[in-house]
Structures are given as C-alpha cells and as structure tokens.
Coordinates of C-alpha atoms in Angstrom, one line a residue:
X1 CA 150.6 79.0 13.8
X2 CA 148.7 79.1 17.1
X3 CA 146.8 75.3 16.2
X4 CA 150.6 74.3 15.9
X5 CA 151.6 75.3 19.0
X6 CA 148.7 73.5 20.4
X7 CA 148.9 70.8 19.2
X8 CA 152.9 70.6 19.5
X9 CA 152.6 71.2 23.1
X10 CA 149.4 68.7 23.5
X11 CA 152.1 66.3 22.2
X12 CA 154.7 67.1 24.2
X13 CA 153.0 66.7 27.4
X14 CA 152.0 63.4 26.1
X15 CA 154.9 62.2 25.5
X16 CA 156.2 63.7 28.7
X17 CA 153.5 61.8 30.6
X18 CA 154.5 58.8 28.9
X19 CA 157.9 58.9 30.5
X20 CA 156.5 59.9 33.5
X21 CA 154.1 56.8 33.6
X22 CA 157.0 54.4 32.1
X23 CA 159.8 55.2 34.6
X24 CA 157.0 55.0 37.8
X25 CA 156.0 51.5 36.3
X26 CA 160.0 50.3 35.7
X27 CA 160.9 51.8 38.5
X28 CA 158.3 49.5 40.8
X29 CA 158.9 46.9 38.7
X30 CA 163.0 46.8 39.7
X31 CA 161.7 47.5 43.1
X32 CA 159.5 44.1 43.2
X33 CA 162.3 42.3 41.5
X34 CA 164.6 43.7 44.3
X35 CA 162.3 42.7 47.3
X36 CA 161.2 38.8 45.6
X37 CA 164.7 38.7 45.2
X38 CA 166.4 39.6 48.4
X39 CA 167.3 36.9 50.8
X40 CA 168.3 39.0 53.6
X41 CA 164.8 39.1 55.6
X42 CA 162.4 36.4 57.2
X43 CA 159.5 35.6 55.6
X44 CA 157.5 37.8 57.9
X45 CA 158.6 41.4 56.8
X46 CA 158.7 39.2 53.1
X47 CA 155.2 38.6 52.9
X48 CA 154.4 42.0 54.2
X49 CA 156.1 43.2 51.2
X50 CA 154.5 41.0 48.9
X51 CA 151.0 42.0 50.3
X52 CA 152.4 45.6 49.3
X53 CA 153.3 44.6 45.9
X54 CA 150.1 42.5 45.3
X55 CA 148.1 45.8 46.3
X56 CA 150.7 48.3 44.4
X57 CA 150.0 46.1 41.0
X58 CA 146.2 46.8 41.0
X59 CA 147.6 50.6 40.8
X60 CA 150.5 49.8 38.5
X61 CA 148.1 48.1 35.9
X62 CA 146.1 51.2 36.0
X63 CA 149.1 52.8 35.5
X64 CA 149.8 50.6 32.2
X65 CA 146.5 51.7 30.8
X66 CA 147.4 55.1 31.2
X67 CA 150.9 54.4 29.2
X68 CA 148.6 52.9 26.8
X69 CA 146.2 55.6 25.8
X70 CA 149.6 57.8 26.0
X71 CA 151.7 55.8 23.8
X72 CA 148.6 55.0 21.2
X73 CA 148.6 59.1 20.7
X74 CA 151.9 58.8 20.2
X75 CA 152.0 56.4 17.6
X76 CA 148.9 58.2 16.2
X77 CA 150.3 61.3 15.6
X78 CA 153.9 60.1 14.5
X79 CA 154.4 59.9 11.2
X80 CA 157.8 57.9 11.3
X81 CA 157.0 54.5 11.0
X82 CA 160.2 53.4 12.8
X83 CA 158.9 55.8 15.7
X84 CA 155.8 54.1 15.8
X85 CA 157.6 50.6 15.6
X86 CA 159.7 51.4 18.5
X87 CA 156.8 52.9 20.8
X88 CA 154.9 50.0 20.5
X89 CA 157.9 47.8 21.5
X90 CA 158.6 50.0 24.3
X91 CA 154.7 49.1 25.4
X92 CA 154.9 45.3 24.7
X93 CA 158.5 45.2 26.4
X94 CA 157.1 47.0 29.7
X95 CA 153.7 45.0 29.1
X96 CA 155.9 41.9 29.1
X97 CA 157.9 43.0 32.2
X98 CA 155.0 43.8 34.6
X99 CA 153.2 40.8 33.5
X100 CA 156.1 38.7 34.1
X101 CA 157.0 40.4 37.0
X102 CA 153.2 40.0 38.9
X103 CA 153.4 36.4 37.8
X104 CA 156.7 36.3 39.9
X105 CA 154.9 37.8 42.5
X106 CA 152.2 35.7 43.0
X107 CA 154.5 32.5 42.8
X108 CA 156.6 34.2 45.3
X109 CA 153.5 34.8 47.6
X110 CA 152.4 30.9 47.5
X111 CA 155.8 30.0 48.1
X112 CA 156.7 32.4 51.3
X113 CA 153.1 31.3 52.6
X114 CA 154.5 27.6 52.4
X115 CA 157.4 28.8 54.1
X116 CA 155.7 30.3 56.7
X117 CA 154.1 26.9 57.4
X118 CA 157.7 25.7 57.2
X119 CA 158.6 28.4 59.7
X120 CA 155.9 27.4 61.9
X121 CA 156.6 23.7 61.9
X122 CA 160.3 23.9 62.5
X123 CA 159.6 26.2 65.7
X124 CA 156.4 23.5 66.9
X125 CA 159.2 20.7 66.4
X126 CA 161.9 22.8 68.2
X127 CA 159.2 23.4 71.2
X128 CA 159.0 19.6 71.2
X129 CA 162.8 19.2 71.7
X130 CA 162.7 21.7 74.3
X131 CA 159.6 20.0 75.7
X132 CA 161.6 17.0 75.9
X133 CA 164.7 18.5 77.2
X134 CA 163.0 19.5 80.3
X135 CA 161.1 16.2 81.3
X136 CA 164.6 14.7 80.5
X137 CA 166.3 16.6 82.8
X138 CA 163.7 16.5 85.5
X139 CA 164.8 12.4 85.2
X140 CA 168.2 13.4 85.2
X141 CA 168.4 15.7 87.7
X142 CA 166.8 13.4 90.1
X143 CA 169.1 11.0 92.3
X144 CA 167.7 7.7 92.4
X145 CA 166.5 6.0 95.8
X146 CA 166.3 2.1 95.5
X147 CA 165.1 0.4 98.5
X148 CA 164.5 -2.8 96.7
X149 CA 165.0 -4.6 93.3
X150 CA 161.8 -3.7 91.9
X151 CA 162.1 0.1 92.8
X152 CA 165.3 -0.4 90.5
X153 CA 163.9 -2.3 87.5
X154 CA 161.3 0.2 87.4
X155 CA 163.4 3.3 87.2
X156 CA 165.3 0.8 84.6
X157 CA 162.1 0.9 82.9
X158 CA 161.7 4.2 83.3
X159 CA 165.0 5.0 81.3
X160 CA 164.9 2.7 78.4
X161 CA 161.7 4.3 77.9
X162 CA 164.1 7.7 78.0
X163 CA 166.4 6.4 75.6
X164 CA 163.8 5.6 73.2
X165 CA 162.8 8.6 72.9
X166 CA 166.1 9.1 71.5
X167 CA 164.6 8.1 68.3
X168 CA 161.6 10.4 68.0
X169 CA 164.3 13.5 69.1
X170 CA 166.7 12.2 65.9
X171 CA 163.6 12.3 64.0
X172 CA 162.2 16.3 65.0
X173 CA 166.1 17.2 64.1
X174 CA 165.8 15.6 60.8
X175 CA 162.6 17.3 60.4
X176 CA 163.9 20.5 61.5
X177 CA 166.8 20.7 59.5
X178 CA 164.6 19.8 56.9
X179 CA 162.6 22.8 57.4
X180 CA 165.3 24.6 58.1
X181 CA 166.9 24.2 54.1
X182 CA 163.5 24.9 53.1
X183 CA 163.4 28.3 54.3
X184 CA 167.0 28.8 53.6
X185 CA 166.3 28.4 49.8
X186 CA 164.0 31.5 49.8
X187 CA 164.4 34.1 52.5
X188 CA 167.0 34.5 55.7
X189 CA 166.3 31.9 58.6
X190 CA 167.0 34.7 61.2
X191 CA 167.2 33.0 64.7
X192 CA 165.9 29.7 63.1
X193 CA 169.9 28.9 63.0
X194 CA 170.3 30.3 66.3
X195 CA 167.0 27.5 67.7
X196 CA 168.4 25.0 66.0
X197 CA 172.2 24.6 67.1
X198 CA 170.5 25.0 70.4
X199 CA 167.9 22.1 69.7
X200 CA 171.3 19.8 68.6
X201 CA 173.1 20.9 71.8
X202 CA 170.2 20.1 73.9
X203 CA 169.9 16.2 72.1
X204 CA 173.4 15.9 72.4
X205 CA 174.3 17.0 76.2
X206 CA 171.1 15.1 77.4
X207 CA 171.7 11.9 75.5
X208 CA 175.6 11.4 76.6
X209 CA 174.2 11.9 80.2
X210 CA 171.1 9.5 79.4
X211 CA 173.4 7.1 78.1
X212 CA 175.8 7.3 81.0
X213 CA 172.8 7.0 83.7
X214 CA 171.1 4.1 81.8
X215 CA 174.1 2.1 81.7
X216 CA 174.8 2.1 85.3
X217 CA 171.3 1.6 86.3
X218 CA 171.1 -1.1 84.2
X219 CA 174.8 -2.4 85.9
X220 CA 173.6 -1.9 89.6
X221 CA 169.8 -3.6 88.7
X222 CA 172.2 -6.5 87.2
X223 CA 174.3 -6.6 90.0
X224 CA 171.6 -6.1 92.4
X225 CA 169.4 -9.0 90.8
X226 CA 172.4 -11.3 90.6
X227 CA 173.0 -10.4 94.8
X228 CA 169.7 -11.3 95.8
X229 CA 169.6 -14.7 93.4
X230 CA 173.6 -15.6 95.1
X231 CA 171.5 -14.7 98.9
X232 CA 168.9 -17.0 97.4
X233 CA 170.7 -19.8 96.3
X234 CA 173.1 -19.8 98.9
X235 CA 170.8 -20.2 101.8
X236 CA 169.0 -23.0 100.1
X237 CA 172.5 -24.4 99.9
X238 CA 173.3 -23.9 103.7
X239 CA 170.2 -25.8 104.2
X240 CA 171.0 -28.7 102.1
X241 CA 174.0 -28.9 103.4
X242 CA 172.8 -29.3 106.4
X243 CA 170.6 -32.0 105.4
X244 CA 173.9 -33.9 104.2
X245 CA 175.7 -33.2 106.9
X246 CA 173.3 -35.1 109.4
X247 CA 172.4 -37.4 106.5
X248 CA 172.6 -41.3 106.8
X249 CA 173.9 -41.5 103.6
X250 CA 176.8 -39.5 105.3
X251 CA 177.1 -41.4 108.3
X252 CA 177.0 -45.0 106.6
X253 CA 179.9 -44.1 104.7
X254 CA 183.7 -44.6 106.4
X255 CA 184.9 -42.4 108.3
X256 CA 187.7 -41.4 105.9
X257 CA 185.6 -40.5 102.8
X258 CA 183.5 -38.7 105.2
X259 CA 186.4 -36.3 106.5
X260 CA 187.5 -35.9 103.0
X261 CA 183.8 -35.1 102.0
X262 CA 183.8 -32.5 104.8
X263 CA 186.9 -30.8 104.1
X264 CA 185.3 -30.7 100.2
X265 CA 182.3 -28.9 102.0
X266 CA 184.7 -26.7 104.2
X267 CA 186.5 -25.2 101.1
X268 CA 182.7 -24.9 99.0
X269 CA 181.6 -23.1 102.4
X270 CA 184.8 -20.9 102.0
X271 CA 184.2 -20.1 98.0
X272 CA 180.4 -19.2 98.7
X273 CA 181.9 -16.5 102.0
X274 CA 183.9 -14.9 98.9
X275 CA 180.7 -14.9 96.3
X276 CA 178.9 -13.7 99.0
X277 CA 181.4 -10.9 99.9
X278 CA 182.0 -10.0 96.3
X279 CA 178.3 -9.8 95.2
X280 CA 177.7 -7.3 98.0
X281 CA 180.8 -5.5 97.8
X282 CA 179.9 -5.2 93.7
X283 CA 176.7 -3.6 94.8
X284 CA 177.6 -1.3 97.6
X285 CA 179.7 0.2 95.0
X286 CA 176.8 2.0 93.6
X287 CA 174.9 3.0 96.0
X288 CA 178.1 5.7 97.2
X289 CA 177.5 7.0 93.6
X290 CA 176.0 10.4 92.9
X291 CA 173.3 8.6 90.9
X292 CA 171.9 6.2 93.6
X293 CA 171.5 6.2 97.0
X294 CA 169.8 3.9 99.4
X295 CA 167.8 3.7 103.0
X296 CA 167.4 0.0 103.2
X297 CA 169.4 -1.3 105.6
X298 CA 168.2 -4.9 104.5
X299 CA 170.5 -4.9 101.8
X300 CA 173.5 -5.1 103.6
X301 CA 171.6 -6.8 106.5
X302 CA 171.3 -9.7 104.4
X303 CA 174.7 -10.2 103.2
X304 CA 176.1 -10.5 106.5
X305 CA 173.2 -12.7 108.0
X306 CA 173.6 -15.0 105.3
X307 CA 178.0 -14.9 105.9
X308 CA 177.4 -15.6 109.3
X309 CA 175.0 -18.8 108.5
X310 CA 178.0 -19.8 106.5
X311 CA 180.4 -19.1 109.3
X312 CA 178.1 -21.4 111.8
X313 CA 178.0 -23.9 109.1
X314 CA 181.6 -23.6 109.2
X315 CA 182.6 -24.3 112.6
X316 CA 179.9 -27.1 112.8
X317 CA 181.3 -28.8 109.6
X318 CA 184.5 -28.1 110.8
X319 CA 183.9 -29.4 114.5
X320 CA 182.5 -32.4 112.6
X321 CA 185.9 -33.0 110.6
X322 CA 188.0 -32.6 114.1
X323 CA 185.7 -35.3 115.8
X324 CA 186.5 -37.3 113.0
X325 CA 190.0 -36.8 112.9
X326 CA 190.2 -37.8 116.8
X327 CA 187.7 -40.8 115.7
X328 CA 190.8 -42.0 113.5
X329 CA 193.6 -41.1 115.9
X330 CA 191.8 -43.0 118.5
X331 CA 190.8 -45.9 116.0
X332 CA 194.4 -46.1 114.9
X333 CA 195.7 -46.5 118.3
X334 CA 193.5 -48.9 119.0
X335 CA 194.2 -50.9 116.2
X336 CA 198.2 -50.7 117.4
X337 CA 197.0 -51.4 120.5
X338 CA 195.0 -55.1 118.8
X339 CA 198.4 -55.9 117.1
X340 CA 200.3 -55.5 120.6
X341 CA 197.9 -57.7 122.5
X342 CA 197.3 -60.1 119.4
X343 CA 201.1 -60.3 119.6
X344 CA 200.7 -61.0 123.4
X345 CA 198.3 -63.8 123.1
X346 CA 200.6 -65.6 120.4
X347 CA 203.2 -65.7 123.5
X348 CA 201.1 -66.6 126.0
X349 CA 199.6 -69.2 123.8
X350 CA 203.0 -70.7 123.3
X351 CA 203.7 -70.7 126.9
X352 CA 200.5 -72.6 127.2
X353 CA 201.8 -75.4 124.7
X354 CA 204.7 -75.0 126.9
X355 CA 203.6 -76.2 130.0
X356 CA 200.8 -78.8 128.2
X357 CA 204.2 -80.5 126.9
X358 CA 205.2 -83.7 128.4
X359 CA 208.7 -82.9 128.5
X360 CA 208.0 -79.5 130.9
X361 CA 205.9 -81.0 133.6
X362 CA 206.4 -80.3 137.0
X363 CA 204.6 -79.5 140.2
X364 CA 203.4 -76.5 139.0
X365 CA 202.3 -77.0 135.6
X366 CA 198.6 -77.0 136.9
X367 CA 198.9 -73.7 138.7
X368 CA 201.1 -72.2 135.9
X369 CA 198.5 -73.3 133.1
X370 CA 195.4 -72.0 134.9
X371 CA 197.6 -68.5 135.1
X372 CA 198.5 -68.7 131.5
X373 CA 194.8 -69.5 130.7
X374 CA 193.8 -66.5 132.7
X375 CA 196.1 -64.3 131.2
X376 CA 194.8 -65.4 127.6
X377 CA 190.9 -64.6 128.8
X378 CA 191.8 -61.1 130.6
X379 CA 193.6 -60.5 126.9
X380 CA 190.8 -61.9 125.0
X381 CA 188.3 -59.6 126.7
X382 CA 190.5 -56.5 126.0
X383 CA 191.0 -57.5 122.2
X384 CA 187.2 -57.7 122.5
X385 CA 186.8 -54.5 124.3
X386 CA 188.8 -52.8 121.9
X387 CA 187.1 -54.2 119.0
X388 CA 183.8 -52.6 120.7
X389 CA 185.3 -49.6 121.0
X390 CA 186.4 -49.3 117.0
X391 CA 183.0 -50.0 116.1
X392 CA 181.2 -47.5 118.2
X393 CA 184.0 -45.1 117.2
X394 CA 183.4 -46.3 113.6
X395 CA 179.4 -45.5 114.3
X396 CA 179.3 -42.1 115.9
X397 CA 182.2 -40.6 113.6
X398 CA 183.3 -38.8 117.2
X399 CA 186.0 -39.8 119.6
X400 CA 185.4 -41.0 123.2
X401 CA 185.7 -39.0 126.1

C-alpha cells in the first residue's frame, strides 16, 4: 500500500509539473505572439523585445525538454491508450506552437532590423530636407542688391539653380513616404508622421516663395537687359541721326521732302523719349520692391542722359525744320515777287514797242525809250537778284537774315 502511494504521488507531481511547464511555455508563447504582433510601439522598444524573446527561447526550449521527459512518464505509466494519444498530441501541438512561434520570431527580427534601416533613412532624407530648407531660406531671406546686369543674371543663376533643386526635394519626399509605409506596415511610426508633415510643409512654403522670387528676378533681369539694349540702340540711333541730318544726301534733296523727312524724324525722336521713359519706368518698378534694391545711381543716370540727347536732337532737328519752313516762306515770296516783276517787264516791254512805233514818234521818243530801256535793265537785275536769292535759299535749306 505504501509502494502505491509512492508511486501515485511520484505521478502526480509529474503530471503537476507537466502543467506547470506547459502553461509557462503557452503562456510565453501568447506573450511573443502579443509583442510580434502589436503595432503600437517603434521599432526601438520592438527589437528590444525581440532580443528578449530570442534570449527567452533558449530557456523556453529547455523548458520543452523538461515537458518532454514529463509527458514521456506520463504516457509510460498510463495505461489508457486514448490518455497516451492525447498527451502526445498535447506535446506535438505545443512543439508545433513554439516552433512556429520562434520561426515568427526570427522573421520578425530580420524584418524590424530592415526597418530600422528604413527608420534611419527616412530621418537621413528628412535632415536633407531640413538641410535644404535652411540654405533656401538663407537665399530667401536675403534682399537682393543689383548694381549692374550681371550682378542680376547671376543671382538669376543663382535661383534656377534653387528651383532645381526642387526636383531632388520631390524625390527625398517620395523616398520618405516610401519609408514612411514601410515602417507603417510593421510597427508605429511615432514622430516619423509628426517629421514628415513638417518635411512637406517645409517644400511647400519654400517653393511658393522660390517660385514667387524667381519669377520676378527673372522679370526685372528681362526688363533690365531689355533697358540697357533700348540705351544701346538708341544712342547709336541719335548718332546716325545725326549723321543724316548733316548728310549730303539730305541736303541735295528739295527742300520740301527734306522738311517732311524731318518732321518724320521729329515724331521717331518723340516715340524713342516714350521707349526710353517706359523702359526705365518698367525697371524702377522693381527696384522699390522688398526683393531688390539698388545703389547705382547709373541706372537712372543713364535714362535721363540718353532723354536729354534726344531732347537736343530735338530742338536741333526741329530748329532745322523752322529754318526750312522760313526757307519756303521766303522762296515763295520771292517767287510772287518774280511773277509781279515778270508782269512788270511784259508792260514795260510793250511800252517800249510803243514808242519804237512809227505812228507814236515825237520829240521825246529817244528820251522816253532810253527810260523804258532802263527801267527794263533795273528789272532784269532784280528778277536776276531774286533768282540768286532762291537758289542760295534752295542750297543752305535756311532763310536769309
């Protein structure tokens, strides 16, 4: 009776020890599956966990092969067959379970150590944002000072460059958000969310302003190139103008296509005044911007020089039309002053025939004719002087004094 008792209580305690090795190994089991499972933390405190498990299973397996030797006496010393059956399941089914279960567990460690990698290339491509973000807005922040054209196609340059690097921004964001999903597939992306609103915020606010500033440096380098090629072009035009305005060509022509050709250059003269005026106006505009300033005084210095050349060509061309215009007058009266004396010799010349007649001859016809004849020459030499006259007035283009 006393062997019984031994041996019913050496069989107790094994099975007891049984349960008690079975319910430690389920019961890290459903922890593992709980922590490979959970979402809720970074991959951090994750692989920290995993490192746990991976150490914990060493223990668990030893664990198993105490279940084992337990469960073998079990089945030993059972003499139900269906009892045996179902403790050797219950071994294969936990077997099965812990196997499974460290298989998961290793997977799971590869993949948060890839995630970690992810982790640490989405924050090295959010640091480049950043990185960005500031040199931007040091260029940004800065107002421009253009003394000259060149200073202004080179901060130009200096901004297309900027806005290209548009492209390599769109590109880290794609690549972060890439990471991003990555990471969100296995574990929580803490502040990652947090880095990378504030990563699209940053690409956003700076490439609306970027945009803004390039475009109106690229207007006032436009502007400004087009001002100093309209100062270029019109002084070369004030000096051929000059060149036709003494010209022979100019002078050989008559005097009335002359005047009209002047007045043609006193209305171009007028239109290149209001290019002038405009093109510098156009560019001023910028420079009271917040963007741009300027401490060339040169800019504007130029523009007015250049208006005033065109104002002395003015009043030359235009003293040129007025001598002309007198020229005319003077040639037209003239020309009724011809007709009156032409008229004048016709009568005197009949008077002549007059007294040369026969039936008119009297004691005076001799005296009479060499007065007549007189007349005629004194007439003659005005028509000539007059003729003179038109032809030097005809020559000069100016009146006489």
């Amino acid at each position: 009776m006393e062997q019984y008792n031994c041996e019913f209580q050496r069989a107790k305690e094994i099975r007891t020890n049984y349960f008690v090795v079975y319910d430690k190994i389920k019961t890290w089991i459903e922890n593992a599956e709980l922590a490979i499972s959970n979402h809720n933390i970074d991959p951090s405190e994750l692989k920290t966990k995993l490192v746990q498990l991976i150490h914990e299973s060493n223990d668990v397996q030893t664990a198993y092969g105490q279940l084992v030797h337990y469960g073998n006496e079990i089945i030993k010393n059972s003499g139900h067959y269906n009892d045996q059956k179902a403790m050797q399941a219950n071994m294969d089914q936990i077997l099965y379970e812990l196997t499974k279960t460290i298989q998961l567990i290793e997977e799971k460690n590869q993949t948060v150590d890839q995630i970690l990698g992810n982790w640490a290339n989405f924050m090295r491509v959010y640091q480049l944002v950043v990185e960005w973000s500031l040199k931007l807005r040091a260029l940004l922040d800065r107002k421009l000072q253009l003394n000259s054209l060149q200073e202004a196609q080179s901060a130009r340059q200096d901004y297309a460059i900027a806005v290209s690097s548009l492209f390599d921004v769109s590109q880290n964001l794609s690549e972060m958000n890439h990471e991003f999903d990555k990471i969100n597939e296995v574990c929580s992306t803490g502040y990652l969310k947090t880095k990378l609103h504030e990563a699209e915020t940053l690409k956003i606010d700076n490439e609306t302003t970027l945009y803004e500033r390039n475009l109106f440096l690229q207007e006032t380098t436009e502007e400004w190139l087009q001002f100093e090629n309209k100062i270029k072009s019109v002084k070369e035009w004030i000096k051929e103008s000059y060149c036709a305005l003494e010209s022979t060509d100019l002078k050989n022509k008559p005097l009335r296509d002359q005047l009209r050709i002047l007045e043609q250059m006193l209305a171009d003269i007028s239109a290149q005044k209001i290019k002038v005026n405009m093109s510098l106006e156009k560019l001023q505009v910028h420079f009271h911007s917040e963007i741009i300033y300027t401490e060339n005084p040169n800019i504007v210095h130029d523009g007015r020089i250049v208006i005033e050349d065109l104002e002395k060509l003015n009043r030359d061309v235009f003293q040129t039309t007025q001598n002309l215009d007198k020229a005319l007058v003077q040639i037209e009266e003239c020309q009724s002053e011809i007709q009156t004396i032409r008229q004048r010799i016709v009568q005197e010349e009949q008077q002549l025939r007059n007294i040369l007649s026969p039936l008119h001859q009297s004691s005076d016809s001799e005296k009479n004719e060499q007065e007549c004849r007189e007349r005629i020459r004194t007439l003659q030499t005005h028509l000539n002087q007059i003729n003179t006259k038109i032809k030097l007035l005809l020559q000069r283009g100016s009146p006489e004094e």
